[in-house]
mmCIF file with all atom_site columns, C-alpha atoms and ligand atoms in Angstrom:
data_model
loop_
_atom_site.group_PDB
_atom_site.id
_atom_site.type_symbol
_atom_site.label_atom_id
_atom_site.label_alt_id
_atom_site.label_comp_id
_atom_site.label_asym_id
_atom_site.label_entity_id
_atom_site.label_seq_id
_atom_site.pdbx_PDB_ins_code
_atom_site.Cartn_x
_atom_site.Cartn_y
_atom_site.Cartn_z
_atom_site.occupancy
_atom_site.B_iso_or_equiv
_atom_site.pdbx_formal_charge
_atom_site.auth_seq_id
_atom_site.auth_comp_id
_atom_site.auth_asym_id
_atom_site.auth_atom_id
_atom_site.pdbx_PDB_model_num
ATOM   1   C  CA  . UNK Q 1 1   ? 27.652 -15.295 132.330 1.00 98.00 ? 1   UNK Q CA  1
ATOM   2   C  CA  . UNK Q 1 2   ? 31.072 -14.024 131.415 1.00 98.00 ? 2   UNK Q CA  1
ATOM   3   C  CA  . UNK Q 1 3   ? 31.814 -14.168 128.072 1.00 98.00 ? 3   UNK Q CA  1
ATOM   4   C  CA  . UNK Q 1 4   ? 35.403 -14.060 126.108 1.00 98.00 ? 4   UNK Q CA  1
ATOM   5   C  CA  . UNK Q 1 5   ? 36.009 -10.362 124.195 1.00 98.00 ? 5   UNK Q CA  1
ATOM   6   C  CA  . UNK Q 1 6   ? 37.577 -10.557 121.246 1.00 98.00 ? 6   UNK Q CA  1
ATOM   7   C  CA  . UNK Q 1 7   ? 41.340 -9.059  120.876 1.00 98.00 ? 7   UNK Q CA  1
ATOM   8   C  CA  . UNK Q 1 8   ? 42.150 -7.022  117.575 1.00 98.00 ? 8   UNK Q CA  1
ATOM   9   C  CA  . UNK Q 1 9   ? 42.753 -8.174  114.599 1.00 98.00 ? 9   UNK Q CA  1
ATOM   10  C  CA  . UNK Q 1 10  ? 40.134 -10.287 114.444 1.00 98.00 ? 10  UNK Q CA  1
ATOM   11  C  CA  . UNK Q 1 11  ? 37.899 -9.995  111.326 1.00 98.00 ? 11  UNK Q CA  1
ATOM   12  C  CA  . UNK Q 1 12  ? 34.324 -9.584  113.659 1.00 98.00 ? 12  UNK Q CA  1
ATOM   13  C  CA  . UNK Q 1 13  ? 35.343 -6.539  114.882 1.00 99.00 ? 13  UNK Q CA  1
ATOM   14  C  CA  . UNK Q 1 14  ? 35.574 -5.394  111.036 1.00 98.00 ? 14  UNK Q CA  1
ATOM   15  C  CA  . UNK Q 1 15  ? 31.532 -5.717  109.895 1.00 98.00 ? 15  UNK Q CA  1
ATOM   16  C  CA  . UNK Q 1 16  ? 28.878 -3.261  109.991 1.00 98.00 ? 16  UNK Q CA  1
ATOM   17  C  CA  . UNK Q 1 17  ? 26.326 -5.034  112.611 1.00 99.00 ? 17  UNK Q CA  1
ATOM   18  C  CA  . UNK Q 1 18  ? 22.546 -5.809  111.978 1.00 98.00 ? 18  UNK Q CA  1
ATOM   19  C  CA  . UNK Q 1 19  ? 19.515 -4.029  113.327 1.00 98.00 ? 19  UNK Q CA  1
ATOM   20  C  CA  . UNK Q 1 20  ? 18.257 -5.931  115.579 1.00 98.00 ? 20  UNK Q CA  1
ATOM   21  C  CA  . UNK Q 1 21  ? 14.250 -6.469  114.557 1.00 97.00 ? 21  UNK Q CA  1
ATOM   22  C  CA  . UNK Q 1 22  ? 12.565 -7.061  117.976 1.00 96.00 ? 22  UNK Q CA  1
ATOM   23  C  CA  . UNK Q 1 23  ? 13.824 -7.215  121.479 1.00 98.00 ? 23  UNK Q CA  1
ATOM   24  C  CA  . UNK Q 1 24  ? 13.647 -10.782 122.713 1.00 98.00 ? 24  UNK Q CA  1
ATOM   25  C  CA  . UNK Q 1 25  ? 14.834 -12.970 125.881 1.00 98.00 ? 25  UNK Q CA  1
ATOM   26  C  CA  . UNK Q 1 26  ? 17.905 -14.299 124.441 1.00 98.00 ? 26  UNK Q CA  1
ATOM   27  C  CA  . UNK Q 1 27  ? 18.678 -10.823 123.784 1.00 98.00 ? 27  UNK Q CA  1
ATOM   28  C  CA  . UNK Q 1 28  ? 18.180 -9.628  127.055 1.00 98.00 ? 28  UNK Q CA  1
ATOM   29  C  CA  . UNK Q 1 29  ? 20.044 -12.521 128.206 1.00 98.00 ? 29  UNK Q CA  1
ATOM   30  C  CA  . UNK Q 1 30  ? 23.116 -11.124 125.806 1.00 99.00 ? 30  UNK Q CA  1
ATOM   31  C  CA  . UNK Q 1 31  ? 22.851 -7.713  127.320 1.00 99.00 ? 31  UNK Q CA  1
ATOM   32  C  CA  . UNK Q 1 32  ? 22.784 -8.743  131.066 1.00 98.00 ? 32  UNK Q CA  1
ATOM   33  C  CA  . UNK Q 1 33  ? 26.211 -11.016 130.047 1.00 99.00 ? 33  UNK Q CA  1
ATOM   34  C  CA  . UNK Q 1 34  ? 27.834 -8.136  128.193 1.00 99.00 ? 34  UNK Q CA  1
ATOM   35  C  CA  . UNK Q 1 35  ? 27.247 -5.433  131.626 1.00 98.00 ? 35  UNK Q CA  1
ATOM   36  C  CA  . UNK Q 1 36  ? 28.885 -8.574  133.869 1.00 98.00 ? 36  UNK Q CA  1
ATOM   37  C  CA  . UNK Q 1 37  ? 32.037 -8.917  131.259 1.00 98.00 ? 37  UNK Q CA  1
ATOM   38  C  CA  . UNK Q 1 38  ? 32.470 -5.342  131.530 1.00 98.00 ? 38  UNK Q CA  1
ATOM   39  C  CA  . UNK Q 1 39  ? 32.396 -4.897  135.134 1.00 97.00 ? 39  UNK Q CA  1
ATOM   40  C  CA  . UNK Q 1 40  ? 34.702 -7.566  135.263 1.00 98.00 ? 40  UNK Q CA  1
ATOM   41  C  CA  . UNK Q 1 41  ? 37.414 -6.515  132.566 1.00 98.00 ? 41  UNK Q CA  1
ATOM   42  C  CA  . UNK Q 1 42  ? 37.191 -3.746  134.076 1.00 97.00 ? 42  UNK Q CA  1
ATOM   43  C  CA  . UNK Q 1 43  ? 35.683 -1.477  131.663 1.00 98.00 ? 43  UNK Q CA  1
ATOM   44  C  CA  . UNK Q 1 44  ? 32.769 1.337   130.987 1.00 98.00 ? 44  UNK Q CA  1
ATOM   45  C  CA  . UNK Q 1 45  ? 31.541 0.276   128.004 1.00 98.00 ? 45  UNK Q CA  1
ATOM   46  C  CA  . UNK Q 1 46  ? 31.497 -2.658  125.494 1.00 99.00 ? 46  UNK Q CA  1
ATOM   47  C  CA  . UNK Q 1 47  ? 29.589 -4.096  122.082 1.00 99.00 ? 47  UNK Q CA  1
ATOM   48  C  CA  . UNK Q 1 48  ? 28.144 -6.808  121.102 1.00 99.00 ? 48  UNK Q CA  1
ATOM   49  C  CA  . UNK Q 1 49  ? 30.824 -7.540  118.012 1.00 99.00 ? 49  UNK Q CA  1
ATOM   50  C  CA  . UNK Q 1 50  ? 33.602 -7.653  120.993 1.00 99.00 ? 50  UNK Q CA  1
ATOM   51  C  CA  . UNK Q 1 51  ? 31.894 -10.662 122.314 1.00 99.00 ? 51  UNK Q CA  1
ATOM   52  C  CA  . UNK Q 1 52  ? 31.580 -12.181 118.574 1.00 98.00 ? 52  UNK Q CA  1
ATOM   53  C  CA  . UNK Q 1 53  ? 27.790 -11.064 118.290 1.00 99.00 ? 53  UNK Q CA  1
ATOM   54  C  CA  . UNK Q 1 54  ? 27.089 -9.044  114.740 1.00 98.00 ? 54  UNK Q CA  1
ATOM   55  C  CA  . UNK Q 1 55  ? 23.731 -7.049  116.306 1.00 98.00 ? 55  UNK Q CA  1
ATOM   56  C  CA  . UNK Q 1 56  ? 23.340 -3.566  117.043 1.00 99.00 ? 56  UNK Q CA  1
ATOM   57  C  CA  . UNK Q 1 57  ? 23.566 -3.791  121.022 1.00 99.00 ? 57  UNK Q CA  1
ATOM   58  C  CA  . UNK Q 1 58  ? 25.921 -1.717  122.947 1.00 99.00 ? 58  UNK Q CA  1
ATOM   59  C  CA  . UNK Q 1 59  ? 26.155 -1.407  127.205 1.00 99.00 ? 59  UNK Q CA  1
ATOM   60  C  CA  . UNK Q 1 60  ? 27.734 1.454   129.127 1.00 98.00 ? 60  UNK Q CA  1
ATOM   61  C  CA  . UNK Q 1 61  ? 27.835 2.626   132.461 1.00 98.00 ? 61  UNK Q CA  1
ATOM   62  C  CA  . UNK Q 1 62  ? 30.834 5.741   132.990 1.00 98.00 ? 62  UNK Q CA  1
ATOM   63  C  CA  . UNK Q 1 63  ? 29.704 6.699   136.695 1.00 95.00 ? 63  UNK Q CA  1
ATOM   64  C  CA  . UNK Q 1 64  ? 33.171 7.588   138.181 1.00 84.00 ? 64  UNK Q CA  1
ATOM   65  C  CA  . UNK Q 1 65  ? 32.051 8.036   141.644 1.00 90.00 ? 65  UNK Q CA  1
ATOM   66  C  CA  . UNK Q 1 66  ? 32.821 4.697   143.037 1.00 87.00 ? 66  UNK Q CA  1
ATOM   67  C  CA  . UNK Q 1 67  ? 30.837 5.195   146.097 1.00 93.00 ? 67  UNK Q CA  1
ATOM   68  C  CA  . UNK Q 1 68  ? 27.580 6.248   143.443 1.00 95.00 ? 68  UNK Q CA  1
ATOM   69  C  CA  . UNK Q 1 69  ? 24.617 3.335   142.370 1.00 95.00 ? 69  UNK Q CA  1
ATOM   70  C  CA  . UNK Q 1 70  ? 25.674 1.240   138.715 1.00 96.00 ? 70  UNK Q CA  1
ATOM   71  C  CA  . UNK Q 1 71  ? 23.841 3.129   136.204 1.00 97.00 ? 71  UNK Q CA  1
ATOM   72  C  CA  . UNK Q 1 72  ? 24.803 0.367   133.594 1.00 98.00 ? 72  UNK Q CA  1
ATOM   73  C  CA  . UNK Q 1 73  ? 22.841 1.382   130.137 1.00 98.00 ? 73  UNK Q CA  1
ATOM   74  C  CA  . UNK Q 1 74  ? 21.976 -1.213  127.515 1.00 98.00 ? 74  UNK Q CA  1
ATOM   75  C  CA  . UNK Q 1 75  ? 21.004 -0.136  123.983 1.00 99.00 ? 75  UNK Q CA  1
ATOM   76  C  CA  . UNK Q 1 76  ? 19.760 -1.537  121.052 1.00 99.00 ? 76  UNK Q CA  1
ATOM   77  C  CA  . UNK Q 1 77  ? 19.880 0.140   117.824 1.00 99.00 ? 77  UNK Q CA  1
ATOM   78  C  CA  . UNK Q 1 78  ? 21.959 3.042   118.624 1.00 99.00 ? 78  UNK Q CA  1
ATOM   79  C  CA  . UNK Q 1 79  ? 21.888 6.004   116.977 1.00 98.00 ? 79  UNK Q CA  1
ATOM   80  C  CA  . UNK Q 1 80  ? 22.944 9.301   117.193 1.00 98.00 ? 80  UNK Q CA  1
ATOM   81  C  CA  . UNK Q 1 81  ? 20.675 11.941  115.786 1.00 99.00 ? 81  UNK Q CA  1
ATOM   82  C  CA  . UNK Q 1 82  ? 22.917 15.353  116.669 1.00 98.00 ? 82  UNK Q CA  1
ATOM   83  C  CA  . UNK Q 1 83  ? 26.311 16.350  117.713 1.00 98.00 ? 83  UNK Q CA  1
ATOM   84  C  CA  . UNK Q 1 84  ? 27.372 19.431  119.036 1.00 98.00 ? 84  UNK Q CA  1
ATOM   85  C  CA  . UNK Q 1 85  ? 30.215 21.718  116.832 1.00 98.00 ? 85  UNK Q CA  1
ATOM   86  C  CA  . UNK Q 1 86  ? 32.149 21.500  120.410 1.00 98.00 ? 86  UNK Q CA  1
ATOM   87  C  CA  . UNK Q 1 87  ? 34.905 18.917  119.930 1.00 98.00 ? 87  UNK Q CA  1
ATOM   88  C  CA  . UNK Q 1 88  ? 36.450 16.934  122.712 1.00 98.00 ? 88  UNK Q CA  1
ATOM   89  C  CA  . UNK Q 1 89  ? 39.527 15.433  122.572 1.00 98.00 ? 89  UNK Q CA  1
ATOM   90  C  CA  . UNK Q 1 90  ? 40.183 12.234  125.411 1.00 98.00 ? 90  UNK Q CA  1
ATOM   91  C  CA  . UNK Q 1 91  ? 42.659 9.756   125.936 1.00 98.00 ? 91  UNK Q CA  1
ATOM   92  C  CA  . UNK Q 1 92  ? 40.591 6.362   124.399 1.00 98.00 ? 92  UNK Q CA  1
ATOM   93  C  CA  . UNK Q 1 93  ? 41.506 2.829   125.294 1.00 98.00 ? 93  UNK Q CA  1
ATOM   94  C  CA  . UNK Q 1 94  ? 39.914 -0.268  124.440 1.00 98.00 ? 94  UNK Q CA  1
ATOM   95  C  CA  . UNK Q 1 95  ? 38.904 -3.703  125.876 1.00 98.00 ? 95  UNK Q CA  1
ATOM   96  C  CA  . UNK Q 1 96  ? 39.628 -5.217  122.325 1.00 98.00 ? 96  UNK Q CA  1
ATOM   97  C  CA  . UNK Q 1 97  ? 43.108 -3.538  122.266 1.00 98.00 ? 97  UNK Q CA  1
ATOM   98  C  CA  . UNK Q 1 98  ? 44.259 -4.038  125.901 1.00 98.00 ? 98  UNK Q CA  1
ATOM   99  C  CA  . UNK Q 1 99  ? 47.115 -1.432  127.702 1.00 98.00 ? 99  UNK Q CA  1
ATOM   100 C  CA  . UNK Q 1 100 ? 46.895 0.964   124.545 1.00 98.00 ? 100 UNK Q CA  1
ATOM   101 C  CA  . UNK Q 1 101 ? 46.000 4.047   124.643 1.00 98.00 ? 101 UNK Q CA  1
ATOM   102 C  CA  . UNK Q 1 102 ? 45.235 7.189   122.313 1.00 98.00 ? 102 UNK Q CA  1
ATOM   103 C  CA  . UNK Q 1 103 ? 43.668 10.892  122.162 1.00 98.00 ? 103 UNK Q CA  1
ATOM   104 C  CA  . UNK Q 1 104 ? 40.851 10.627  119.838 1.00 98.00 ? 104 UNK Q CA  1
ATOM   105 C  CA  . UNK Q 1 105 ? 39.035 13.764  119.050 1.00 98.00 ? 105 UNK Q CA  1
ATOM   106 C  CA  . UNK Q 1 106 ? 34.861 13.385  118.894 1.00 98.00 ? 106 UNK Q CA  1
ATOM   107 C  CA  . UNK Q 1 107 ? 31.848 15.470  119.291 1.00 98.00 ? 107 UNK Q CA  1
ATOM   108 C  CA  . UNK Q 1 108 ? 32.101 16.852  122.927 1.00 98.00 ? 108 UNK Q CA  1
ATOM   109 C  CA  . UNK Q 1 109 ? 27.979 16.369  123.379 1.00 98.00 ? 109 UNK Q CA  1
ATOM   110 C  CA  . UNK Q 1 110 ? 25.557 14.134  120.958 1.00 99.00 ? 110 UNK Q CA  1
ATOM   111 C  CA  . UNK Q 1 111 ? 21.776 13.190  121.287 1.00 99.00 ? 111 UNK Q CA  1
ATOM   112 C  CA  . UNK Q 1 112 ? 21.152 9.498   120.786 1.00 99.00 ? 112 UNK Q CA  1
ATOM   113 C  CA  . UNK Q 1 113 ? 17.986 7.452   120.310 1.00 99.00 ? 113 UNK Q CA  1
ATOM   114 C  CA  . UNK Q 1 114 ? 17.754 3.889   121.302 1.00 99.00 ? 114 UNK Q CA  1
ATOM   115 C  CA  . UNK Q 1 115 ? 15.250 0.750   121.907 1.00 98.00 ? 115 UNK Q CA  1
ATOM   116 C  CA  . UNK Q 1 116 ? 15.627 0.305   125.775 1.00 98.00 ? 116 UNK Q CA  1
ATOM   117 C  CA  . UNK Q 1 117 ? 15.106 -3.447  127.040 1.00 98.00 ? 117 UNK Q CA  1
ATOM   118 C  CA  . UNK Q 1 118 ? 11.428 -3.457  126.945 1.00 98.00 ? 118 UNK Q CA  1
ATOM   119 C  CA  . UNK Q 1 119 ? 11.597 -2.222  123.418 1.00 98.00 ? 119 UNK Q CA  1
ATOM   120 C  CA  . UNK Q 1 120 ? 10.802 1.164   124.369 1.00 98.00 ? 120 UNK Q CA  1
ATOM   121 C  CA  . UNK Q 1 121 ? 12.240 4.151   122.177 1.00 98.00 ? 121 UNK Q CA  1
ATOM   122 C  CA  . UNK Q 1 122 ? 14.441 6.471   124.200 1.00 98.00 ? 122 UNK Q CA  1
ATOM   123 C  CA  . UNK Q 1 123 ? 16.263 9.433   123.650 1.00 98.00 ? 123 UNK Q CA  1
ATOM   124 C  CA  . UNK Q 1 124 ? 18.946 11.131  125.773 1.00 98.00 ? 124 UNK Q CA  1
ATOM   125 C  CA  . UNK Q 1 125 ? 21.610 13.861  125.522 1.00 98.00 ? 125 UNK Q CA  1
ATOM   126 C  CA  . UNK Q 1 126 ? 25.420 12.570  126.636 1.00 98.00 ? 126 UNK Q CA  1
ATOM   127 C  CA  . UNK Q 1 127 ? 28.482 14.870  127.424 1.00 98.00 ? 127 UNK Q CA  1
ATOM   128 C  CA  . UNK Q 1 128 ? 31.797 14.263  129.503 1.00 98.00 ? 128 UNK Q CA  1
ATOM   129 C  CA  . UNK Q 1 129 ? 32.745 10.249  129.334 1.00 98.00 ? 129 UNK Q CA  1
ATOM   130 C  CA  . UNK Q 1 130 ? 29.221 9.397   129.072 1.00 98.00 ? 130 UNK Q CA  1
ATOM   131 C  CA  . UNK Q 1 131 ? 29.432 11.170  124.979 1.00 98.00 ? 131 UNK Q CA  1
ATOM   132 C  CA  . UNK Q 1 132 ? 33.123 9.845   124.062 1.00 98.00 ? 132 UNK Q CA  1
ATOM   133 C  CA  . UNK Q 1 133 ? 32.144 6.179   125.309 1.00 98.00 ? 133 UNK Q CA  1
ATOM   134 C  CA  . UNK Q 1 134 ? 28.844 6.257   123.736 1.00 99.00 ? 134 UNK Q CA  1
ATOM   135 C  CA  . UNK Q 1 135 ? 30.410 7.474   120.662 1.00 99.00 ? 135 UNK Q CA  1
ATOM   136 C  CA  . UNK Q 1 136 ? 33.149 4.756   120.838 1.00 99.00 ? 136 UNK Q CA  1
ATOM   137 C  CA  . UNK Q 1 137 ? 30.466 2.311   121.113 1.00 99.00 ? 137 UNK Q CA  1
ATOM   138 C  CA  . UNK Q 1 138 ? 28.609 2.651   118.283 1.00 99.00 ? 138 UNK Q CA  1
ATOM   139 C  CA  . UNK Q 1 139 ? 31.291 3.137   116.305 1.00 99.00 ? 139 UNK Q CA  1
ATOM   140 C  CA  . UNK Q 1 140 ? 31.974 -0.559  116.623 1.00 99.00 ? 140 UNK Q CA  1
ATOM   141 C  CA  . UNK Q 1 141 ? 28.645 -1.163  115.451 1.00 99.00 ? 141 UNK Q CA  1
ATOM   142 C  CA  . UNK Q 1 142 ? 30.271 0.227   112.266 1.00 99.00 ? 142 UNK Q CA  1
ATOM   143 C  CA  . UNK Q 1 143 ? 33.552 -1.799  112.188 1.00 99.00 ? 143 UNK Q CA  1
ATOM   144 C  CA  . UNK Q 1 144 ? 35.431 1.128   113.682 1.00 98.00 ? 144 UNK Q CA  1
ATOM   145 C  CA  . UNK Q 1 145 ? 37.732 1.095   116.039 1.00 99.00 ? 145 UNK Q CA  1
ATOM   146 C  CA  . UNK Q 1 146 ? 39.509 4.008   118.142 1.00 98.00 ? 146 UNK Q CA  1
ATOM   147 C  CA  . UNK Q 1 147 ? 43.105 3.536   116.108 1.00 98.00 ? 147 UNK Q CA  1
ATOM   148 C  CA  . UNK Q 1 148 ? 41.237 3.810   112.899 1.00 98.00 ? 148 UNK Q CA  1
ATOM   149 C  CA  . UNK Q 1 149 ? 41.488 7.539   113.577 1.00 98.00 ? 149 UNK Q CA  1
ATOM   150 C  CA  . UNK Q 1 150 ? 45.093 7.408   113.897 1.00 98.00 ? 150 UNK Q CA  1
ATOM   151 C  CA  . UNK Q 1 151 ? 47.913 7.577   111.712 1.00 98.00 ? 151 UNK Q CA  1
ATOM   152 C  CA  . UNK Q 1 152 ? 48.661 4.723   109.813 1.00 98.00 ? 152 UNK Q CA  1
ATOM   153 C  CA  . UNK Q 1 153 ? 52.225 4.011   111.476 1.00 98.00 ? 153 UNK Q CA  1
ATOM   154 C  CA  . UNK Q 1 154 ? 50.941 4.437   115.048 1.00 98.00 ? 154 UNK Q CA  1
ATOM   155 C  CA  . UNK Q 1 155 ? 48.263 2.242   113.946 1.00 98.00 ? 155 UNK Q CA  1
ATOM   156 C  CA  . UNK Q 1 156 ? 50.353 -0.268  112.650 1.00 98.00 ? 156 UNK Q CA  1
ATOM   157 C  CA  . UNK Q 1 157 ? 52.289 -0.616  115.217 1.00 98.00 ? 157 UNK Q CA  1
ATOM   158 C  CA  . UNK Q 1 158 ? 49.562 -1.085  117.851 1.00 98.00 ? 158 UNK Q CA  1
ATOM   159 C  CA  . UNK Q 1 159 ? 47.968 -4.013  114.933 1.00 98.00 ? 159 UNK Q CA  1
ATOM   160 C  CA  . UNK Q 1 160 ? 51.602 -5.393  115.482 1.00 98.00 ? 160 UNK Q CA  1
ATOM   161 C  CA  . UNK Q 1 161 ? 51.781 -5.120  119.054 1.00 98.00 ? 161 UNK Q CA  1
ATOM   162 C  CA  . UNK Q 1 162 ? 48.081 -7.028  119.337 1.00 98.00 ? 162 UNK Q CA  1
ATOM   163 C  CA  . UNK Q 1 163 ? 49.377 -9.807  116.875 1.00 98.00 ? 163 UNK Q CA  1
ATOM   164 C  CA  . UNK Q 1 164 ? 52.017 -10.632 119.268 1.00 98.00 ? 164 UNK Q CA  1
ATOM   165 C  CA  . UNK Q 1 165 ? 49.655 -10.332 122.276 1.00 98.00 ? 165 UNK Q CA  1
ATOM   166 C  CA  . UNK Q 1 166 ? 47.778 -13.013 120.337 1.00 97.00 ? 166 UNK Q CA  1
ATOM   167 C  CA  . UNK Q 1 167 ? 50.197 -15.244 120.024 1.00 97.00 ? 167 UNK Q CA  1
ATOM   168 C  CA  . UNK Q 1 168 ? 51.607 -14.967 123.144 1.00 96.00 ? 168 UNK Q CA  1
ATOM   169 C  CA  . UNK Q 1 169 ? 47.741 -15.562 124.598 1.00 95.00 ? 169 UNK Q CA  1
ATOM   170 C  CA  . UNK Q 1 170 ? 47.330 -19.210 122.287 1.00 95.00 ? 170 UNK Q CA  1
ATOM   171 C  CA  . UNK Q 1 171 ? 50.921 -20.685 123.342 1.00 95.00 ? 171 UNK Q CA  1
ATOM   172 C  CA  . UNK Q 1 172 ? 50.391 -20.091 127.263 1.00 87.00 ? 172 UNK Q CA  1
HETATM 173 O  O1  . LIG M 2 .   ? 34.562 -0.521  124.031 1.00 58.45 ? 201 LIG M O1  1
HETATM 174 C  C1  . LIG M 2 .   ? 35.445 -0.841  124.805 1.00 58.45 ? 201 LIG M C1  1
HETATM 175 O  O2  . LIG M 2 .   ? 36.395 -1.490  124.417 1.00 58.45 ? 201 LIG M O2  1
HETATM 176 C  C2  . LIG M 2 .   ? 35.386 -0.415  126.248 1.00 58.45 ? 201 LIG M C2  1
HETATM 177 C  C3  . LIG M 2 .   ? 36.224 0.819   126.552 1.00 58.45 ? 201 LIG M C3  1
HETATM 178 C  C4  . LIG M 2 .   ? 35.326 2.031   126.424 1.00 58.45 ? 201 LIG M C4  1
HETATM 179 C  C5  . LIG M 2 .   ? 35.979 3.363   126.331 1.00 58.45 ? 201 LIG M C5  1
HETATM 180 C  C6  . LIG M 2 .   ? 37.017 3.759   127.137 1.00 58.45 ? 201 LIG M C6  1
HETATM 181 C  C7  . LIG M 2 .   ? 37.581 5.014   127.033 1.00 58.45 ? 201 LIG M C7  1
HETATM 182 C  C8  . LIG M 2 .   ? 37.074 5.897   126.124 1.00 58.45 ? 201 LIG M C8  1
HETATM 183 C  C9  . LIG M 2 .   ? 36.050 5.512   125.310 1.00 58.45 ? 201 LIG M C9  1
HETATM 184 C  C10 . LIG M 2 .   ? 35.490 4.265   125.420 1.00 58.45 ? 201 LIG M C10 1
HETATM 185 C  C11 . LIG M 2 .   ? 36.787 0.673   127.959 1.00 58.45 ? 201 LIG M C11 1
HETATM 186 O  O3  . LIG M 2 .   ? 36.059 0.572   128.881 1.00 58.45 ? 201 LIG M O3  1
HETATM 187 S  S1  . LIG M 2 .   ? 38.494 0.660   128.144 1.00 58.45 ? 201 LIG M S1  1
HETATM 188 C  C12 . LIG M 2 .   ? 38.730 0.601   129.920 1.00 58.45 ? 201 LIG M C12 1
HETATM 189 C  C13 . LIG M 2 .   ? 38.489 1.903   130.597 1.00 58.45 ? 201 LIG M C13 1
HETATM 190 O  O4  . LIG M 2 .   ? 38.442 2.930   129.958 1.00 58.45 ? 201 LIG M O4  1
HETATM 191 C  C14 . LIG M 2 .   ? 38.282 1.965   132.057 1.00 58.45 ? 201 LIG M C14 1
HETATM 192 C  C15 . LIG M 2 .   ? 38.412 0.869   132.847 1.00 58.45 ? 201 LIG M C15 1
HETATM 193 C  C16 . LIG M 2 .   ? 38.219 0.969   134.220 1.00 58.45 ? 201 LIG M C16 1
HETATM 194 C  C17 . LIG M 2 .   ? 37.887 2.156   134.790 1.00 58.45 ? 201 LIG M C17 1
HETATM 195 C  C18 . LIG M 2 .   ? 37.757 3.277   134.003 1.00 58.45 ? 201 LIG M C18 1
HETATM 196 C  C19 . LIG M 2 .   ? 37.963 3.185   132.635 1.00 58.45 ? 201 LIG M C19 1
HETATM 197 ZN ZN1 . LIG M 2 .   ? 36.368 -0.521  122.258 1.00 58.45 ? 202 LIG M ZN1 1
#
């Protein structure tokens, strides 16, 4: 099932998300319904707060070759344990902040451990898309969002820009 993602500001995609204690169906369920909203949007990642859910679950899949199998990724408890000196620097959008777009500069490669869907721990190195998505992911497990590493002006005016989007959205 398709669910609704949340459009910034919206006070959800502030909080620091919960742990998530054990791996169960309805969890499962949330993850499978998270992979079909982001196909849809379209999009190569999304979190669990951008569907209004406060638990550490994040799904990706950045295969670019079109003609290649899904290799759609879910996540619980993300973390990442190393990041290379390297930097990266890529052009970031967001399916919370639709049509805008930013450079954001990150760790160009990071390891990151995870509990797969059986509950299984798993550990995997990321560069390219795969690292800045992953990255971007988890950092909305944390509240953070991709113009939080902006300035404050260009930041403001893409908070502005949403607000209207918002309103726009509730009278049509
Ligand atoms: O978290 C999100 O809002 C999803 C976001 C992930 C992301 C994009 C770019 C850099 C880092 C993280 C998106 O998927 S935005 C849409 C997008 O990038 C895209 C959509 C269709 C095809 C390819 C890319
Ligand atoms: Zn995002």
């Amino acid at each position: 099932m398709k669910r609704p993602i949340l459009i910034h500001p919206d006070p959800r995609l502030k909080k620091t998300c919960a742990p998530v204690p054990d791996i169960t169906d309805e969890l499962r369920a949330l993850a499978d319904d998270m992979l079909e909203t982001m196909y849809a949007a379209p999009g190569i990642g999304l979190a669990a707060p951008q569907v209004g859910v406060l638990d550490r679950l994040i799904v990706l899949d950045c295969e670019k070759d079109e003609a290649a199998e899904p290799k759609p990724i879910a996540m619980f408890n993300p973390e990442v344990i190393a990041s290379s000196d390297d930097l990266n620097t890529y052009e970031e959008g967001c399916l919370s902040i639709p049509d805008q777009y930013a450079d954001v500069t990150r760790p160009k490669e990071v390891t990151v451990r995870w509990l797969d869907r059986d509950g299984t721990l798993q550990e995997r190195d990321f560069g390219g898309l795969w690292a800045t998505c992953v990255q971007h992911e988890i950092d909305h497990l944390n509240g953070k969002l991709f113009i939080d590493y902006l300035k404050p002006l260009k930041r403001q005016m893409i908070t502005r820009k949403m607000q209207k989007l918002k309103r726009e959205r509730a009278r049509a």
